[in-house]
């Protein structure tokens, strides 16, 4: 039985991880530390027994030290971050504060609790990061591996790169037992509707435009959040200390293809279930029209990276990781979840 501290566990990926861990490791204790920013939501943890939410800031080192000491916590899984690239362009300060200073605050607390007090307690600090730290690829460049040099291009990715370096340094300098994962674009249940998949899904249901940056040919790898949680679980249980693992979904797609799949799946869902037309009368699909009539091209994001791709050789070879869903399968499941959990997303749109 282990005691975990999950930072950012009321956000999208963190909450999915808490649900996943509860299901697969029911005897473990879980404390969630989350500041409940706009992206955090208590309701993401509804229905879970034995999970305590502590509302607090990862920058509060004394708070984290107290949690680690009082609860016998031996594992930190660190998701808390400012995570939206567009927000980092208009307001980078919060990204430096939470992602860099906040991560350093956690590392200091972990060092104190696990190394300086001499408890000798087995421990792990797992840091969740992004493939965006590697910068942008050309069409024929090799996918990002764990040895690709860092070249972050946005304030978001630069702040995550800074946090990755601090985690590395705490391992090399102090011997803190760390692992890091750099993953691609996640999608699935509980994703705040500012990100592409839930935004486009809900816009399609409400007959609002689907705004496509630039020429729509930016390429991303798409990772269903449950596959991501499985990757993190493997790293926590079998990953080598001090190592970094890239986690992807094996689904490298240009945005236009992603949007085409969203439109096709929504059209099919309305054709299969006549009650959807009554629930969402403004959707083109409610009138039998194709959802892709909502597509609109808008001015590109500043400094928009062209292509990200993940080389998963290391995690597949060492840890037996394999994503279980294609994007088409994962998006169909995601649409079904949003249709079945309307109260959850309606409360965010108020
Ligand atoms: P999110 O924005 O949905 O959730 C972030 C959570 O962190 C929220 O619950 C928020 O309240 C909390 N938080 C923010 N600042 C905090 C602070 N100072 N103290 C305590 N809690 C705070 O993010 P997400 O999409 O779930 O991403 C989780 C992690 O995964 C992040 O580190 C992100 O960089 C990384 N990541 C995400 C993606 C993706 O596609 N979403 C891809 C790669 C990496």
Coordinates of C-alpha atoms and ligand atoms in Angstrom, one line a residue:
X1 CA 0.0 0.0 0.0
X2 CA 1.4 3.4 -1.0
X3 CA 0.5 7.0 -0.2
X4 CA 0.4 9.3 -3.2
X5 CA 0.3 13.1 -3.6
X6 CA -1.2 14.0 -6.9
X7 CA -0.7 17.7 -7.7
X8 CA -3.2 19.2 -10.2
X9 CA -5.4 16.2 -9.6
X10 CA -8.6 18.3 -10.1
X11 CA -7.5 19.2 -13.6
X12 CA -8.0 17.2 -16.8
X13 CA -5.1 14.7 -16.8
X14 CA -4.6 14.7 -13.1
X15 CA -8.3 13.8 -12.4
X16 CA -8.2 11.0 -15.0
X17 CA -5.0 9.7 -13.3
X18 CA -6.7 9.7 -9.9
X19 CA -9.7 7.8 -11.3
X20 CA -7.3 5.4 -13.0
X21 CA -5.2 4.8 -10.0
X22 CA -8.2 4.3 -7.7
X23 CA -9.5 1.7 -10.0
X24 CA -6.2 -0.2 -10.5
X25 CA -4.7 0.3 -7.0
X26 CA -7.6 0.5 -4.7
X27 CA -5.6 0.1 -1.5
X28 CA -3.4 3.1 -2.0
X29 CA -4.1 6.4 -0.3
X30 CA -4.4 9.5 -2.5
X31 CA -4.1 13.1 -1.5
X32 CA -4.8 15.7 -4.3
X33 CA -3.2 19.1 -4.0
X34 CA -4.9 21.5 -6.3
X35 CA -5.3 25.3 -6.2
X36 CA -8.6 25.0 -8.2
X37 CA -7.7 27.6 -10.8
X38 CA -10.1 28.1 -13.7
X39 CA -8.9 24.7 -15.0
X40 CA -9.4 22.8 -11.7
X41 CA -12.8 21.4 -10.7
X42 CA -13.9 19.5 -7.6
X43 CA -16.5 17.8 -9.6
X44 CA -13.7 16.0 -11.6
X45 CA -13.2 13.9 -8.4
X46 CA -16.9 13.1 -7.7
X47 CA -17.7 9.5 -6.9
X48 CA -14.2 8.6 -5.6
X49 CA -13.8 7.2 -2.2
X50 CA -10.6 7.6 -0.2
X51 CA -9.3 10.6 -2.1
X52 CA -8.8 13.8 -0.2
X53 CA -8.6 17.1 -2.0
X54 CA -6.4 19.7 -0.3
X55 CA -7.1 23.1 -1.9
X56 CA -3.7 24.8 -2.0
X57 CA -0.8 26.1 -4.1
X58 CA 2.2 24.1 -5.0
X59 CA 4.3 27.2 -4.4
X60 CA 3.4 26.9 -0.7
X61 CA 6.5 24.8 0.2
X62 CA 5.5 24.6 3.9
X63 CA 2.1 23.2 3.1
X64 CA 3.7 20.5 0.9
X65 CA 6.3 19.7 3.5
X66 CA 3.5 19.2 6.1
X67 CA 1.5 16.9 3.7
X68 CA 4.5 14.8 3.0
X69 CA 5.5 14.4 6.6
X70 CA 2.1 14.0 8.2
X71 CA 0.7 11.6 5.7
X72 CA 3.7 9.3 5.1
X73 CA 3.6 10.2 1.4
X74 CA 6.3 8.4 -0.7
X75 CA 5.2 9.2 -4.2
X76 CA 4.5 12.6 -5.8
X77 CA 2.9 12.6 -9.3
X78 CA 3.2 16.2 -10.4
X79 CA 0.5 17.4 -13.0
X80 CA -0.2 20.9 -11.6
X81 CA 0.6 23.5 -14.2
X82 CA -0.7 26.4 -16.2
X83 CA -1.2 24.4 -19.4
X84 CA -2.8 26.4 -22.2
X85 CA -0.4 27.8 -24.8
X86 CA -2.7 30.6 -25.9
X87 CA -2.9 31.9 -22.3
X88 CA 0.9 31.8 -22.0
X89 CA 1.2 34.1 -25.0
X90 CA -1.1 36.8 -23.4
X91 CA 0.0 36.3 -19.8
X92 CA 3.3 34.4 -19.3
X93 CA 3.9 35.4 -15.6
X94 CA 1.5 32.7 -14.2
X95 CA 3.3 30.1 -16.2
X96 CA 6.7 30.9 -14.8
X97 CA 5.3 31.1 -11.3
X98 CA 3.4 27.8 -11.3
X99 CA 5.4 25.7 -13.7
X100 CA 9.0 26.8 -12.7
X101 CA 8.8 28.1 -9.2
X102 CA 5.9 25.8 -8.2
X103 CA 7.9 22.7 -9.4
X104 CA 10.9 23.9 -7.5
X105 CA 8.8 24.4 -4.4
X106 CA 7.7 20.7 -4.7
X107 CA 11.3 19.5 -5.3
X108 CA 12.5 21.4 -2.2
X109 CA 9.7 19.9 0.0
X110 CA 10.4 16.4 -1.4
X111 CA 14.1 16.8 -0.8
X112 CA 13.5 17.8 2.8
X113 CA 11.0 15.1 3.6
X114 CA 12.7 12.2 1.8
X115 CA 16.4 13.0 1.9
X116 CA 17.3 15.6 4.6
X117 CA 15.3 14.2 7.5
X118 CA 17.1 10.9 7.0
X119 CA 13.9 8.8 7.1
X120 CA 15.4 6.6 4.3
X121 CA 11.8 6.2 3.0
X122 CA 11.6 4.8 -0.5
X123 CA 10.3 7.6 -2.7
X124 CA 9.5 8.8 -6.2
X125 CA 8.9 12.2 -7.7
X126 CA 7.3 11.8 -11.1
X127 CA 7.1 14.9 -13.2
X128 CA 4.5 15.2 -16.1
X129 CA 5.8 17.3 -18.9
X130 CA 5.1 17.9 -22.6
X131 CA 6.6 17.1 -26.0
X132 CA 6.5 20.9 -26.7
X133 CA 9.8 21.3 -24.9
X134 CA 11.5 19.8 -28.0
X135 CA 10.3 22.6 -30.3
X136 CA 9.0 22.2 -33.8
X137 CA 9.7 19.6 -36.5
X138 CA 9.9 19.9 -40.3
X139 CA 7.8 17.4 -42.3
X140 CA 10.7 15.0 -42.8
X141 CA 12.4 15.3 -39.5
X142 CA 12.8 12.3 -37.2
X143 CA 10.2 12.2 -34.3
X144 CA 11.2 13.5 -30.8
X145 CA 13.2 11.0 -28.8
X146 CA 14.4 11.5 -25.2
X147 CA 17.7 12.7 -26.5
X148 CA 16.3 15.4 -28.8
X149 CA 17.7 18.8 -27.7
X150 CA 15.3 21.1 -26.0
X151 CA 14.1 24.1 -28.1
X152 CA 10.9 25.4 -26.5
X153 CA 9.2 28.1 -28.5
X154 CA 6.3 29.4 -26.4
X155 CA 6.3 30.8 -22.8
X156 CA 4.3 27.6 -21.9
X157 CA 6.9 25.2 -23.3
X158 CA 9.8 27.3 -22.0
X159 CA 8.3 27.1 -18.5
X160 CA 7.8 23.4 -18.7
X161 CA 11.4 23.0 -20.1
X162 CA 12.6 24.9 -17.0
X163 CA 10.7 22.6 -14.7
X164 CA 12.1 19.5 -16.5
X165 CA 15.7 20.8 -16.0
X166 CA 15.1 21.4 -12.3
X167 CA 13.8 17.8 -11.8
X168 CA 16.9 16.5 -13.6
X169 CA 19.1 18.7 -11.5
X170 CA 17.5 17.5 -8.2
X171 CA 18.2 13.9 -9.2
X172 CA 21.8 14.5 -10.3
X173 CA 22.7 16.9 -7.5
X174 CA 20.9 15.5 -4.5
X175 CA 20.0 12.0 -5.5
X176 CA 16.2 12.6 -5.4
X177 CA 14.5 9.6 -7.1
X178 CA 12.8 11.2 -10.0
X179 CA 11.3 10.2 -13.4
X180 CA 9.9 12.5 -16.1
X181 CA 7.4 11.9 -18.9
X182 CA 7.0 14.1 -22.0
X183 CA 3.7 13.4 -23.6
X184 CA 1.9 14.5 -26.7
X185 CA -1.6 16.1 -27.0
X186 CA -4.1 14.5 -24.6
X187 CA -7.8 14.2 -25.1
X188 CA -10.7 12.5 -23.3
X189 CA -13.1 12.9 -20.4
X190 CA -12.9 16.0 -18.1
X191 CA -10.9 18.2 -20.5
X192 CA -11.7 21.9 -20.0
X193 CA -13.4 23.2 -23.1
X194 CA -10.7 25.7 -24.1
X195 CA -8.6 22.9 -25.7
X196 CA -9.2 21.9 -29.3
X197 CA -11.1 18.6 -28.9
X198 CA -13.7 19.6 -26.3
X199 CA -14.0 23.1 -27.8
X200 CA -14.7 21.8 -31.3
X201 CA -17.0 19.0 -29.9
X202 CA -19.2 21.5 -28.0
X203 CA -19.1 24.1 -30.8
X204 CA -20.3 21.4 -33.2
X205 CA -23.2 20.5 -30.8
X206 CA -24.2 24.2 -30.5
X207 CA -23.8 25.2 -34.2
X208 CA -20.9 27.5 -33.4
X209 CA -17.9 28.0 -35.8
X210 CA -14.9 25.7 -35.7
X211 CA -12.0 28.1 -35.8
X212 CA -9.0 26.6 -37.5
X213 CA -5.6 28.3 -37.0
X214 CA -3.6 29.1 -40.2
X215 CA -3.9 26.5 -42.9
X216 CA -4.9 23.8 -40.5
X217 CA -1.9 21.7 -41.4
X218 CA -0.1 21.8 -38.0
X219 CA 0.6 18.2 -37.0
X220 CA 0.2 16.8 -33.5
X221 CA 0.3 13.3 -32.0
X222 CA -2.9 12.5 -30.2
X223 CA -2.9 10.5 -27.0
X224 CA -6.1 9.3 -25.2
X225 CA -5.7 10.3 -21.6
X226 CA -6.3 6.7 -20.3
X227 CA -3.5 5.5 -22.5
X228 CA -1.4 8.3 -21.0
X229 CA -2.3 7.2 -17.4
X230 CA -1.3 3.7 -18.3
X231 CA 2.1 5.0 -19.5
X232 CA 2.6 6.9 -16.2
X233 CA 1.6 3.8 -14.2
X234 CA 4.3 1.8 -16.0
X235 CA 6.9 4.4 -15.4
X236 CA 6.0 4.6 -11.7
X237 CA 6.1 0.8 -11.2
X238 CA 9.0 -0.2 -13.5
X239 CA 10.7 3.0 -14.8
X240 CA 14.3 3.6 -14.2
X241 CA 15.2 6.3 -11.7
X242 CA 16.5 9.5 -13.2
X243 CA 15.1 8.6 -16.6
X244 CA 12.9 10.5 -19.0
X245 CA 10.2 8.7 -21.1
X246 CA 8.3 10.0 -24.1
X247 CA 4.6 9.0 -24.2
X248 CA 2.6 9.2 -27.4
X249 CA -0.6 7.9 -28.9
X250 CA 0.9 6.7 -32.2
X251 CA -1.6 9.0 -34.0
X252 CA 0.2 11.8 -35.8
X253 CA -2.4 13.8 -37.6
X254 CA -2.7 17.3 -39.2
X255 CA -5.4 19.4 -37.5
X256 CA -7.6 19.3 -40.6
X257 CA -7.8 15.5 -40.3
X258 CA -8.6 15.7 -36.6
X259 CA -11.4 18.2 -37.4
X260 CA -12.7 16.0 -40.2
X261 CA -12.9 13.1 -37.8
X262 CA -14.7 15.2 -35.2
X263 CA -17.2 16.3 -37.8
X264 CA -17.8 12.8 -39.2
X265 CA -18.3 11.3 -35.7
X266 CA -20.8 14.0 -34.7
X267 CA -22.7 13.5 -37.9
X268 CA -22.8 9.7 -37.4
X269 CA -23.9 10.2 -33.7
X270 CA -26.9 12.4 -34.8
X271 CA -27.8 9.9 -37.5
X272 CA -27.8 7.0 -35.1
X273 CA -29.6 8.8 -32.2
X274 CA -32.7 10.9 -33.1
X275 CA -32.9 12.3 -29.6
X276 CA -29.7 14.4 -30.2
X277 CA -31.5 16.7 -32.7
X278 CA -33.9 17.6 -29.9
X279 CA -31.2 18.1 -27.3
X280 CA -29.0 20.2 -29.7
X281 CA -31.3 21.9 -32.2
X282 CA -28.6 24.4 -33.3
X283 CA -26.2 21.7 -34.5
X284 CA -26.1 21.5 -38.3
X285 CA -26.4 17.7 -37.8
X286 CA -29.8 18.3 -36.2
X287 CA -31.0 19.5 -39.7
X288 CA -29.2 16.7 -41.5
X289 CA -26.4 19.1 -42.6
X290 CA -22.7 18.2 -42.4
X291 CA -20.9 19.5 -39.3
X292 CA -18.0 20.5 -41.4
X293 CA -20.0 23.5 -42.7
X294 CA -18.9 25.2 -39.4
X295 CA -15.2 25.2 -40.3
X296 CA -13.7 28.7 -40.4
X297 CA -10.0 29.6 -40.9
X298 CA -8.6 32.2 -38.5
X299 CA -5.3 34.0 -38.1
X300 CA -2.6 31.6 -37.0
X301 CA -1.4 31.5 -33.3
X302 CA 1.9 33.6 -32.8
X303 CA 4.9 31.3 -33.1
X304 CA 2.7 28.3 -33.8
X305 CA 4.9 25.1 -33.9
X306 CA 4.3 23.2 -37.1
X307 CA 4.8 19.6 -36.2
X308 CA 5.3 17.4 -33.1
X309 CA 5.8 13.7 -33.3
X310 CA 6.8 11.2 -30.6
X311 CA 9.3 8.4 -30.9
X312 CA 8.1 5.9 -28.3
X313 CA 10.8 3.3 -28.8
X314 CA 12.1 3.6 -25.2
X315 CA 8.8 3.3 -23.3
X316 CA 7.6 0.5 -25.6
X317 CA 10.8 -1.4 -25.4
X318 CA 11.6 -1.0 -21.7
X319 CA 8.2 -0.9 -20.2
X320 CA 5.9 -2.7 -22.7
X321 CA 3.7 0.4 -23.2
X322 CA 1.3 0.5 -26.1
X323 CA -1.5 2.9 -26.7
X324 CA -4.8 1.0 -27.0
X325 CA -6.9 3.4 -29.2
X326 CA -6.7 5.0 -32.6
X327 CA -7.8 8.6 -32.6
X328 CA -11.1 7.7 -34.3
X329 CA -11.9 5.2 -31.5
X330 CA -10.8 7.5 -28.8
X331 CA -12.7 10.5 -30.1
X332 CA -15.9 8.4 -30.5
X333 CA -15.6 7.4 -26.8
X334 CA -14.9 11.0 -25.8
X335 CA -18.0 12.3 -27.7
X336 CA -20.1 9.6 -25.9
X337 CA -18.7 10.8 -22.5
X338 CA -19.5 14.5 -23.2
X339 CA -23.0 13.5 -24.4
X340 CA -23.5 11.5 -21.2
X341 CA -22.0 14.1 -18.9
X342 CA -23.8 17.3 -20.0
X343 CA -24.1 18.6 -16.4
X344 CA -20.4 18.5 -16.0
X345 CA -19.6 20.7 -19.0
X346 CA -22.7 23.0 -18.7
X347 CA -21.5 24.1 -15.3
X348 CA -18.2 25.3 -16.9
X349 CA -19.9 27.3 -19.5
X350 CA -22.0 29.4 -17.1
Ligands
LIG1 P1 -5.1 21.4 -16.7 O1 -4.9 22.9 -17.0 O2 -6.4 20.8 -17.1 O3 -5.0 21.2 -15.1 C1 -4.0 21.8 -14.3 C2 -4.4 21.6 -12.8 O4 -3.4 22.2 -12.0 C3 -5.7 22.4 -12.5 O5 -6.6 21.5 -11.7 C4 -5.3 23.6 -11.7 O6 -6.2 24.0 -10.7 C5 -4.0 23.1 -11.0 N1 -3.1 24.1 -10.7 C6 -2.7 25.2 -11.5 N2 -1.8 25.9 -10.8 C7 -1.7 25.4 -9.6 C8 -0.9 25.7 -8.4 N3 -0.1 26.8 -8.4 N4 -1.0 24.9 -7.4 C9 -1.8 23.8 -7.4 N5 -2.5 23.5 -8.4 C10 -2.5 24.2 -9.5 O7 -3.9 20.7 -17.2 P2 -3.8 19.2 -17.9 O8 -4.1 19.4 -19.3 O9 -4.5 18.3 -17.0 O10 -2.2 19.0 -17.8 C11 -1.6 18.3 -16.7 C12 -0.1 18.3 -16.9 O11 0.2 17.6 -18.1 C13 0.5 19.7 -17.0 O12 1.8 19.6 -16.3 C14 0.8 19.8 -18.5 O13 1.9 20.7 -18.8 C15 1.0 18.4 -18.9 N6 0.7 18.1 -20.3 C16 -0.6 18.3 -20.8 C17 -0.9 18.0 -22.1 C18 -2.3 18.1 -22.6 O14 -2.6 17.7 -23.8 N7 -3.3 18.5 -21.8 C19 0.1 17.5 -23.0 C20 1.4 17.4 -22.5 C21 1.7 17.7 -21.2

